[in-house]
């Protein structure tokens, strides 16, 4: 994903992490923990301990809270069938394609695809980033 | 910090997490817009039954959930259509569709009552997942409060591209003037996921309180974080979403 102007390994989102996640400290540990909790796996304790070693007790609790929050949020989004917010639909078109998100079960009818959008997306992100910086300065 | 509600946690639980959970759990036991407190507590039991339901597990594994017939393993006397909605939301939300919602309507479940089920299921799943992550016992069922549902439907809710009506971000109306006001985003930028359950406005109020404790305090601030930095937060968020195949 670095070719898109990001130093974060976004592929880890859909493929998981077999090693360090570029751009995110302790990303591998956090992903392993999330995977174990979502799967209700017997590995939860081991993965939690790895997070605790890296990020301390507060990190464990905060990671658990984020996992819990998004277990909640996905059911709201998919239960109500909300469309992607307009600007984000364009800004994420290329990333969604590269990460295979458009193939998700819940993708049908929920976002616009197409080569032109994918080409435009990185340019629009740079424009949006400049606008956001000036808005939140 | 000893948590009043997560008593058996062996990690210090932030006071805001504790308070948000207590408020949400109490909210679950109160009469809602379309379901009584007793029914809402029964939904909590049903979410937990769904986690171990054989029919749900078989459907998740099948190419299409419609190809698997059978009876759910249930924990309540809720109407069958409500149990079906609860189990689907709990175990296979990514494969819900507008067709499925219309089928629920045809079976007697109104959009409003369905949205309240979405609110209950998502609240319970979030809190139960937190318990799972820390390996502490699930909370006992909420204390039921007597009373009738309000039957309130916001007049401002309109068809806005989702499977049910939503209150527009700029048109919350008098009764819902507060609905998005705590978010530090311009009204026209309220994300759809926060508008999603606005057919039941209290569901949105409950969600926003939970978000500020379980996600970041100021949802509209892109720099907000906790002991994890923002990249770590968003990596976990995105990973959980991907594991659930959530397109949004």
Tab-separated table of C-alpha atoms in Angstrom:
chain	number	residue	atom	x	y	z
A	1	UNK	CA	0.000	0.000	0.000
A	2	UNK	CA	3.011	2.323	0.226
A	3	UNK	CA	2.549	3.096	-3.449
A	4	UNK	CA	-0.698	4.836	-2.447
A	5	UNK	CA	1.121	7.334	-0.267
A	6	UNK	CA	0.623	5.404	2.980
A	7	UNK	CA	3.333	3.783	5.072
A	8	UNK	CA	0.822	1.406	6.665
A	9	UNK	CA	0.450	-2.164	5.452
A	10	UNK	CA	-3.268	-2.117	4.751
A	11	UNK	CA	-3.187	-5.671	3.386
A	12	UNK	CA	-3.010	-6.893	6.986
A	13	UNK	CA	-6.622	-5.797	7.395
A	14	UNK	CA	-7.968	-8.520	5.126
A	15	UNK	CA	-5.070	-10.963	5.033
A	16	UNK	CA	-4.054	-10.915	8.687
A	17	UNK	CA	-0.509	-10.483	9.933
A	18	UNK	CA	2.134	-13.176	9.652
A	19	UNK	CA	4.763	-10.745	10.979
A	20	UNK	CA	5.064	-7.088	11.874
A	21	UNK	CA	2.527	-4.753	10.354
A	22	UNK	CA	4.403	-1.929	8.668
A	23	UNK	CA	3.436	1.453	10.074
A	24	UNK	CA	1.571	0.161	13.133
A	25	UNK	CA	3.461	-0.592	16.343
A	26	UNK	CA	2.524	-4.033	17.727
A	27	UNK	CA	0.074	-4.449	14.857
A	28	UNK	CA	0.674	-8.204	14.667
A	29	UNK	CA	-0.184	-8.665	18.332
A	30	UNK	CA	-3.322	-6.562	18.001
A	31	UNK	CA	-4.515	-8.424	14.930
A	32	UNK	CA	-3.906	-11.807	16.560
A	33	UNK	CA	-5.937	-10.700	19.574
A	34	UNK	CA	-8.796	-9.420	17.406
A	35	UNK	CA	-8.807	-12.643	15.389
A	36	UNK	CA	-8.969	-14.782	18.517
A	37	UNK	CA	-11.788	-12.804	20.126
A	38	UNK	CA	-13.949	-12.680	16.990
A	39	UNK	CA	-13.466	-16.419	16.428
A	40	UNK	CA	-14.068	-17.158	20.140
A	41	UNK	CA	-10.879	-19.141	19.888
A	42	UNK	CA	-9.068	-20.919	22.731
A	43	UNK	CA	-6.077	-18.692	21.815
A	44	UNK	CA	-7.651	-15.590	23.365
A	45	UNK	CA	-5.551	-15.760	26.540
A	46	UNK	CA	-2.277	-16.264	24.703
A	47	UNK	CA	-2.956	-13.422	22.273
A	48	UNK	CA	-4.096	-11.169	25.092
A	49	UNK	CA	-0.907	-11.851	27.004
A	50	UNK	CA	1.112	-10.825	23.965
A	51	UNK	CA	-0.776	-7.519	23.840
A	52	UNK	CA	-0.238	-7.074	27.568
A	53	UNK	CA	3.544	-7.581	27.187
A	54	UNK	CA	3.661	-5.014	24.383
A	55	UNK	CA	1.103	-2.444	25.478
A	56	UNK	CA	0.388	-3.051	29.153
A	57	UNK	CA	-2.894	-3.497	30.969
A	58	UNK	CA	-4.375	-0.300	29.556
A	59	UNK	CA	-3.534	-1.487	26.044
A	60	UNK	CA	-5.318	-4.783	26.659
A	61	UNK	CA	-8.456	-3.077	27.912
A	62	UNK	CA	-8.457	-0.512	25.119
A	63	UNK	CA	-7.883	-3.176	22.469
A	64	UNK	CA	-10.697	-5.272	23.964
A	65	UNK	CA	-12.960	-2.229	23.879
A	66	UNK	CA	-12.196	-1.488	20.218
A	67	UNK	CA	-12.804	-5.113	19.255
A	68	UNK	CA	-16.084	-5.044	21.164
A	69	UNK	CA	-17.099	-1.753	19.619
A	70	UNK	CA	-16.659	-2.955	16.093
A	71	UNK	CA	-18.373	-6.263	16.790
A	72	UNK	CA	-21.255	-3.921	17.586
A	73	UNK	CA	-20.840	-1.514	14.694
A	74	UNK	CA	-20.705	-4.131	11.932
A	75	UNK	CA	-24.091	-5.468	12.964
A	76	UNK	CA	-25.583	-1.996	12.843
A	77	UNK	CA	-24.138	-1.291	9.411
A	78	UNK	CA	-25.093	-4.672	7.954
A	79	UNK	CA	-28.390	-4.900	9.774
A	80	UNK	CA	-29.642	-1.586	8.425
A	81	UNK	CA	-28.008	-1.811	4.983
A	82	UNK	CA	-26.587	1.683	5.089
A	83	UNK	CA	-24.794	2.865	1.980
A	84	UNK	CA	-21.205	4.083	2.202
A	85	UNK	CA	-21.086	7.808	2.878
A	86	UNK	CA	-20.740	9.647	-0.421
A	87	UNK	CA	-17.223	11.107	-0.140
A	88	UNK	CA	-15.819	7.925	1.335
A	89	UNK	CA	-17.245	5.892	-1.520
A	90	UNK	CA	-14.988	7.753	-3.930
A	91	UNK	CA	-11.980	8.138	-1.624
A	92	UNK	CA	-11.791	4.410	-0.869
A	93	UNK	CA	-12.594	2.951	-4.304
A	94	UNK	CA	-9.039	1.809	-5.100
A	95	UNK	CA	-8.310	0.501	-1.608
A	96	UNK	CA	-11.543	-1.477	-1.516
A	97	UNK	CA	-10.634	-3.064	-4.832
A	98	UNK	CA	-7.099	-3.945	-3.748
A	99	UNK	CA	-8.149	-5.376	-0.389
A	100	UNK	CA	-10.971	-7.424	-1.897
A	101	UNK	CA	-13.599	-5.608	0.144
A	102	UNK	CA	-15.907	-5.332	-2.860
A	103	UNK	CA	-16.206	-9.131	-2.735
A	104	UNK	CA	-17.585	-9.173	0.797
A	105	UNK	CA	-21.039	-10.706	1.208
A	106	UNK	CA	-22.345	-7.371	2.429
A	107	UNK	CA	-20.971	-5.403	-0.520
A	108	UNK	CA	-23.811	-5.981	-2.947
A	109	UNK	CA	-25.503	-2.708	-3.868
A	110	UNK	CA	-23.685	-0.793	-1.163
A	111	UNK	CA	-20.909	1.069	-2.991
A	112	UNK	CA	-19.925	2.128	-6.471
A	113	UNK	CA	-17.036	0.412	-8.241
A	114	UNK	CA	-15.397	1.009	-11.592
A	115	UNK	CA	-11.949	1.693	-12.970
A	116	UNK	CA	-12.417	5.447	-13.206
A	117	UNK	CA	-13.287	5.716	-9.517
A	118	UNK	CA	-10.284	3.595	-8.596
A	119	UNK	CA	-7.988	5.851	-10.601
A	120	UNK	CA	-9.477	9.005	-9.146
A	121	UNK	CA	-9.382	7.847	-5.538
A	122	UNK	CA	-5.717	8.515	-4.641
A	123	UNK	CA	-5.890	11.970	-6.204
A	124	UNK	CA	-9.062	12.767	-4.294
A	125	UNK	CA	-7.450	11.575	-1.071
A	126	UNK	CA	-4.623	14.055	-1.489
A	127	UNK	CA	-7.115	16.824	-2.109
A	128	UNK	CA	-9.182	15.731	0.873
A	129	UNK	CA	-6.088	15.571	3.095
A	130	UNK	CA	-5.223	19.185	2.210
A	131	UNK	CA	-8.777	20.292	2.891
A	132	UNK	CA	-8.837	18.451	6.230
A	133	UNK	CA	-5.525	20.010	7.282
A	134	UNK	CA	-6.810	23.478	6.549
A	135	UNK	CA	-10.124	22.735	8.270
A	136	UNK	CA	-8.613	21.339	11.476
A	137	UNK	CA	-5.549	23.610	11.722
B	1	UNK	CA	-9.849	0.881	39.033
B	2	UNK	CA	-12.339	-1.665	40.382
B	3	UNK	CA	-15.273	-1.934	38.041
B	4	UNK	CA	-18.743	-2.096	39.516
B	5	UNK	CA	-20.106	-4.027	36.566
B	6	UNK	CA	-17.084	-6.002	35.399
B	7	UNK	CA	-16.397	-7.289	38.873
B	8	UNK	CA	-14.282	-10.245	37.892
B	9	UNK	CA	-11.984	-8.379	35.517
B	10	UNK	CA	-8.318	-8.841	36.325
B	11	UNK	CA	-7.432	-5.685	34.419
B	12	UNK	CA	-8.213	-2.161	35.568
B	13	UNK	CA	-11.343	-1.043	33.732
B	14	UNK	CA	-11.671	2.642	32.871
B	15	UNK	CA	-14.475	4.374	34.732
B	16	UNK	CA	-16.090	5.543	31.491
B	17	UNK	CA	-16.269	1.958	30.194
B	18	UNK	CA	-17.836	0.895	33.459
B	19	UNK	CA	-20.402	3.706	33.418
B	20	UNK	CA	-21.290	3.354	29.736
B	21	UNK	CA	-21.867	-0.361	30.206
B	22	UNK	CA	-24.028	0.145	33.271
B	23	UNK	CA	-26.134	2.727	31.454
B	24	UNK	CA	-26.498	0.518	28.379
B	25	UNK	CA	-27.403	-2.536	30.444
B	26	UNK	CA	-30.013	-0.604	32.382
B	27	UNK	CA	-31.358	0.761	29.091
B	28	UNK	CA	-31.801	-2.801	27.853
B	29	UNK	CA	-34.142	-3.633	30.696
B	30	UNK	CA	-36.376	-0.595	30.228
B	31	UNK	CA	-39.383	-0.444	27.931
B	32	UNK	CA	-38.281	0.789	24.536
B	33	UNK	CA	-40.174	2.276	21.638
B	34	UNK	CA	-41.624	-1.042	20.409
B	35	UNK	CA	-40.708	-3.746	22.936
B	36	UNK	CA	-41.321	-4.028	26.666
B	37	UNK	CA	-38.496	-4.284	29.183
B	38	UNK	CA	-39.221	-7.995	29.596
B	39	UNK	CA	-39.050	-8.539	25.848
B	40	UNK	CA	-35.837	-6.550	25.601
B	41	UNK	CA	-34.259	-8.676	28.329
B	42	UNK	CA	-35.480	-11.763	26.472
B	43	UNK	CA	-33.642	-10.522	23.383
B	44	UNK	CA	-30.441	-10.483	25.446
B	45	UNK	CA	-30.976	-14.150	26.261
B	46	UNK	CA	-31.752	-14.843	22.614
B	47	UNK	CA	-28.502	-13.235	21.406
B	48	UNK	CA	-26.615	-15.552	23.723
B	49	UNK	CA	-28.597	-18.563	22.528
B	50	UNK	CA	-27.780	-17.634	18.942
B	51	UNK	CA	-24.056	-17.861	19.646
B	52	UNK	CA	-24.410	-21.627	20.155
B	53	UNK	CA	-27.391	-22.288	17.864
B	54	UNK	CA	-26.814	-25.270	15.575
B	55	UNK	CA	-29.101	-23.946	12.843
B	56	UNK	CA	-27.223	-20.640	12.790
B	57	UNK	CA	-23.864	-22.416	12.614
B	58	UNK	CA	-25.081	-24.580	9.709
B	59	UNK	CA	-26.389	-21.515	7.875
B	60	UNK	CA	-23.112	-19.637	8.306
B	61	UNK	CA	-21.297	-22.583	6.720
B	62	UNK	CA	-23.768	-22.914	3.855
B	63	UNK	CA	-23.395	-21.100	0.536
B	64	UNK	CA	-26.800	-19.530	1.157
B	65	UNK	CA	-28.585	-19.228	4.492
B	66	UNK	CA	-31.826	-20.025	2.656
B	67	UNK	CA	-30.555	-23.485	1.778
B	68	UNK	CA	-30.622	-24.628	5.395
B	69	UNK	CA	-33.942	-25.221	7.116
B	70	UNK	CA	-34.598	-26.075	10.703
B	71	UNK	CA	-35.477	-24.682	14.095
B	72	UNK	CA	-33.399	-22.266	16.092
B	73	UNK	CA	-32.235	-23.236	19.568
B	74	UNK	CA	-34.041	-20.565	21.513
B	75	UNK	CA	-34.062	-19.079	24.983
B	76	UNK	CA	-37.295	-17.099	25.010
B	77	UNK	CA	-40.945	-16.934	24.059
B	78	UNK	CA	-40.405	-14.032	21.680
B	79	UNK	CA	-42.263	-14.178	18.367
B	80	UNK	CA	-40.626	-16.425	15.792
B	81	UNK	CA	-39.926	-13.581	13.372
B	82	UNK	CA	-38.139	-11.627	16.110
B	83	UNK	CA	-36.062	-14.670	17.010
B	84	UNK	CA	-35.130	-15.134	13.349
B	85	UNK	CA	-34.021	-11.480	13.108
B	86	UNK	CA	-32.026	-11.763	16.331
B	87	UNK	CA	-30.212	-14.928	15.320
B	88	UNK	CA	-29.405	-13.598	11.833
B	89	UNK	CA	-28.053	-10.331	13.206
B	90	UNK	CA	-25.982	-12.150	15.801
B	91	UNK	CA	-24.395	-14.800	13.601
B	92	UNK	CA	-24.663	-13.807	9.925
B	93	UNK	CA	-25.332	-10.088	9.619
B	94	UNK	CA	-23.096	-9.674	6.567
B	95	UNK	CA	-25.484	-11.763	4.490
B	96	UNK	CA	-28.601	-9.871	5.433
B	97	UNK	CA	-30.230	-8.140	2.503
B	98	UNK	CA	-33.118	-5.850	1.734
B	99	UNK	CA	-35.000	-8.945	0.593
B	100	UNK	CA	-34.510	-10.498	4.009
B	101	UNK	CA	-35.815	-7.380	5.740
B	102	UNK	CA	-38.890	-7.283	3.504
B	103	UNK	CA	-39.492	-10.935	4.377
B	104	UNK	CA	-39.360	-10.017	8.053
B	105	UNK	CA	-41.866	-7.218	7.343
B	106	UNK	CA	-44.145	-9.687	5.558
B	107	UNK	CA	-43.958	-11.962	8.586
B	108	UNK	CA	-45.174	-9.140	10.809
B	109	UNK	CA	-42.030	-7.370	12.019
B	110	UNK	CA	-42.225	-3.632	11.350
B	111	UNK	CA	-39.141	-1.655	10.399
B	112	UNK	CA	-39.311	0.212	13.681
B	113	UNK	CA	-39.461	-2.944	15.786
B	114	UNK	CA	-36.646	-4.414	13.708
B	115	UNK	CA	-34.405	-1.372	14.258
B	116	UNK	CA	-34.917	-1.722	17.989
B	117	UNK	CA	-33.803	-5.353	17.697
B	118	UNK	CA	-30.682	-4.177	15.832
B	119	UNK	CA	-29.981	-1.818	18.718
B	120	UNK	CA	-30.415	-4.527	21.342
B	121	UNK	CA	-28.396	-7.173	19.487
B	122	UNK	CA	-25.534	-4.808	18.691
B	123	UNK	CA	-25.392	-3.516	22.267
B	124	UNK	CA	-25.290	-7.038	23.698
B	125	UNK	CA	-22.762	-8.320	21.174
B	126	UNK	CA	-20.459	-5.400	21.952
B	127	UNK	CA	-20.576	-5.869	25.699
B	128	UNK	CA	-20.396	-9.667	25.504
B	129	UNK	CA	-17.403	-9.420	23.150
B	130	UNK	CA	-15.661	-7.202	25.689
B	131	UNK	CA	-16.260	-9.889	28.320
B	132	UNK	CA	-15.013	-12.570	25.913
B	133	UNK	CA	-11.865	-10.562	25.187
B	134	UNK	CA	-11.018	-10.253	28.871
B	135	UNK	CA	-12.372	-13.732	29.663
B	136	UNK	CA	-14.759	-12.571	32.343
B	137	UNK	CA	-18.261	-13.977	32.834
B	138	UNK	CA	-21.037	-12.484	30.749
B	139	UNK	CA	-23.214	-9.989	32.588
B	140	UNK	CA	-26.438	-11.280	34.131
B	141	UNK	CA	-29.614	-10.454	32.235
B	142	UNK	CA	-30.724	-6.832	32.670
B	143	UNK	CA	-33.139	-5.973	35.428
B	144	UNK	CA	-36.565	-5.620	33.876
B	145	UNK	CA	-38.498	-2.416	34.413
B	146	UNK	CA	-42.254	-2.339	34.019
B	147	UNK	CA	-44.057	-0.152	31.541
B	148	UNK	CA	-45.310	-0.053	28.012
B	149	UNK	CA	-43.319	0.822	24.901
B	150	UNK	CA	-43.667	4.437	23.820
B	151	UNK	CA	-44.630	3.601	20.195
B	152	UNK	CA	-42.798	6.771	19.199
B	153	UNK	CA	-41.775	7.081	15.565
B	154	UNK	CA	-39.845	10.226	14.614
B	155	UNK	CA	-41.668	12.214	11.960
B	156	UNK	CA	-38.380	13.314	10.390
B	157	UNK	CA	-37.299	9.788	9.346
B	158	UNK	CA	-37.224	9.369	5.571
B	159	UNK	CA	-36.058	6.910	2.962
B	160	UNK	CA	-32.398	7.815	2.534
B	161	UNK	CA	-30.796	4.844	0.824
B	162	UNK	CA	-30.798	2.308	3.671
B	163	UNK	CA	-33.215	-0.589	4.145
B	164	UNK	CA	-35.210	1.397	6.707
B	165	UNK	CA	-35.954	5.105	7.082
B	166	UNK	CA	-33.419	7.322	8.851
B	167	UNK	CA	-33.462	10.825	10.248
B	168	UNK	CA	-31.426	13.090	7.937
B	169	UNK	CA	-28.297	14.511	9.507
B	170	UNK	CA	-29.522	18.069	9.062
B	171	UNK	CA	-33.189	17.507	9.738
B	172	UNK	CA	-33.402	16.022	13.181
B	173	UNK	CA	-36.497	18.038	14.100
B	174	UNK	CA	-37.528	19.346	17.468
B	175	UNK	CA	-37.629	16.079	19.410
B	176	UNK	CA	-34.338	14.896	18.011
B	177	UNK	CA	-32.459	18.211	17.994
B	178	UNK	CA	-29.929	16.682	20.401
B	179	UNK	CA	-29.414	13.505	18.459
B	180	UNK	CA	-26.217	14.372	16.641
B	181	UNK	CA	-25.297	17.510	18.582
B	182	UNK	CA	-22.667	15.846	20.779
B	183	UNK	CA	-20.687	14.822	17.724
B	184	UNK	CA	-18.009	17.323	16.783
B	185	UNK	CA	-18.754	17.072	13.082
B	186	UNK	CA	-20.710	19.460	10.878
B	187	UNK	CA	-24.292	18.270	10.660
B	188	UNK	CA	-24.011	17.390	6.990
B	189	UNK	CA	-21.118	15.013	7.781
B	190	UNK	CA	-22.857	12.785	10.304
B	191	UNK	CA	-21.862	9.333	9.042
B	192	UNK	CA	-24.561	6.929	7.983
B	193	UNK	CA	-23.585	4.406	10.646
B	194	UNK	CA	-24.595	6.907	13.324
B	195	UNK	CA	-27.873	7.669	11.545
B	196	UNK	CA	-28.605	4.009	10.896
B	197	UNK	CA	-30.860	3.350	13.900
B	198	UNK	CA	-32.442	6.818	14.070
B	199	UNK	CA	-35.893	5.348	13.410
B	200	UNK	CA	-35.543	4.585	17.143
B	201	UNK	CA	-33.794	7.765	18.382
B	202	UNK	CA	-32.913	6.424	21.822
B	203	UNK	CA	-30.938	3.672	20.089
B	204	UNK	CA	-28.703	6.380	18.617
B	205	UNK	CA	-28.287	8.123	21.975
B	206	UNK	CA	-27.324	4.798	23.557
B	207	UNK	CA	-24.874	4.086	20.741
B	208	UNK	CA	-23.119	7.448	20.953
B	209	UNK	CA	-22.519	6.989	24.667
B	210	UNK	CA	-21.091	3.535	24.066
B	211	UNK	CA	-18.896	4.831	21.242
B	212	UNK	CA	-17.266	7.483	23.376
B	213	UNK	CA	-16.219	4.837	25.904
B	214	UNK	CA	-15.509	1.845	23.683
B	215	UNK	CA	-14.024	3.681	20.682
B	216	UNK	CA	-12.730	7.224	21.216
B	217	UNK	CA	-14.074	9.998	23.396
B	218	UNK	CA	-14.618	12.441	20.582
B	219	UNK	CA	-15.795	10.511	17.561
B	220	UNK	CA	-15.499	13.535	15.288
B	221	UNK	CA	-11.851	14.191	16.127
B	222	UNK	CA	-9.558	12.254	13.801
B	223	UNK	CA	-6.658	12.652	16.247
B	224	UNK	CA	-8.504	11.286	19.285
B	225	UNK	CA	-6.969	8.156	20.789
B	226	UNK	CA	-6.506	6.347	24.113
B	227	UNK	CA	-3.574	4.222	25.281
B	228	UNK	CA	-3.470	2.904	21.719
B	229	UNK	CA	-2.491	5.388	19.043
B	230	UNK	CA	-4.952	6.134	16.247
B	231	UNK	CA	-3.276	3.787	13.780
B	232	UNK	CA	-3.510	0.909	16.234
B	233	UNK	CA	-7.156	1.728	16.960
B	234	UNK	CA	-8.092	1.859	13.299
B	235	UNK	CA	-6.127	-1.303	12.467
B	236	UNK	CA	-8.094	-3.243	15.086
B	237	UNK	CA	-11.354	-1.651	13.955
B	238	UNK	CA	-10.703	-2.479	10.318
B	239	UNK	CA	-9.583	-6.018	11.102
B	240	UNK	CA	-12.726	-6.797	13.117
B	241	UNK	CA	-14.822	-5.333	10.331
B	242	UNK	CA	-13.023	-7.426	7.715
B	243	UNK	CA	-13.406	-10.604	9.772
B	244	UNK	CA	-17.138	-9.905	9.832
B	245	UNK	CA	-17.062	-9.100	6.089
B	246	UNK	CA	-18.630	-5.755	6.785
B	247	UNK	CA	-18.440	-3.645	3.633
B	248	UNK	CA	-19.203	-0.331	5.304
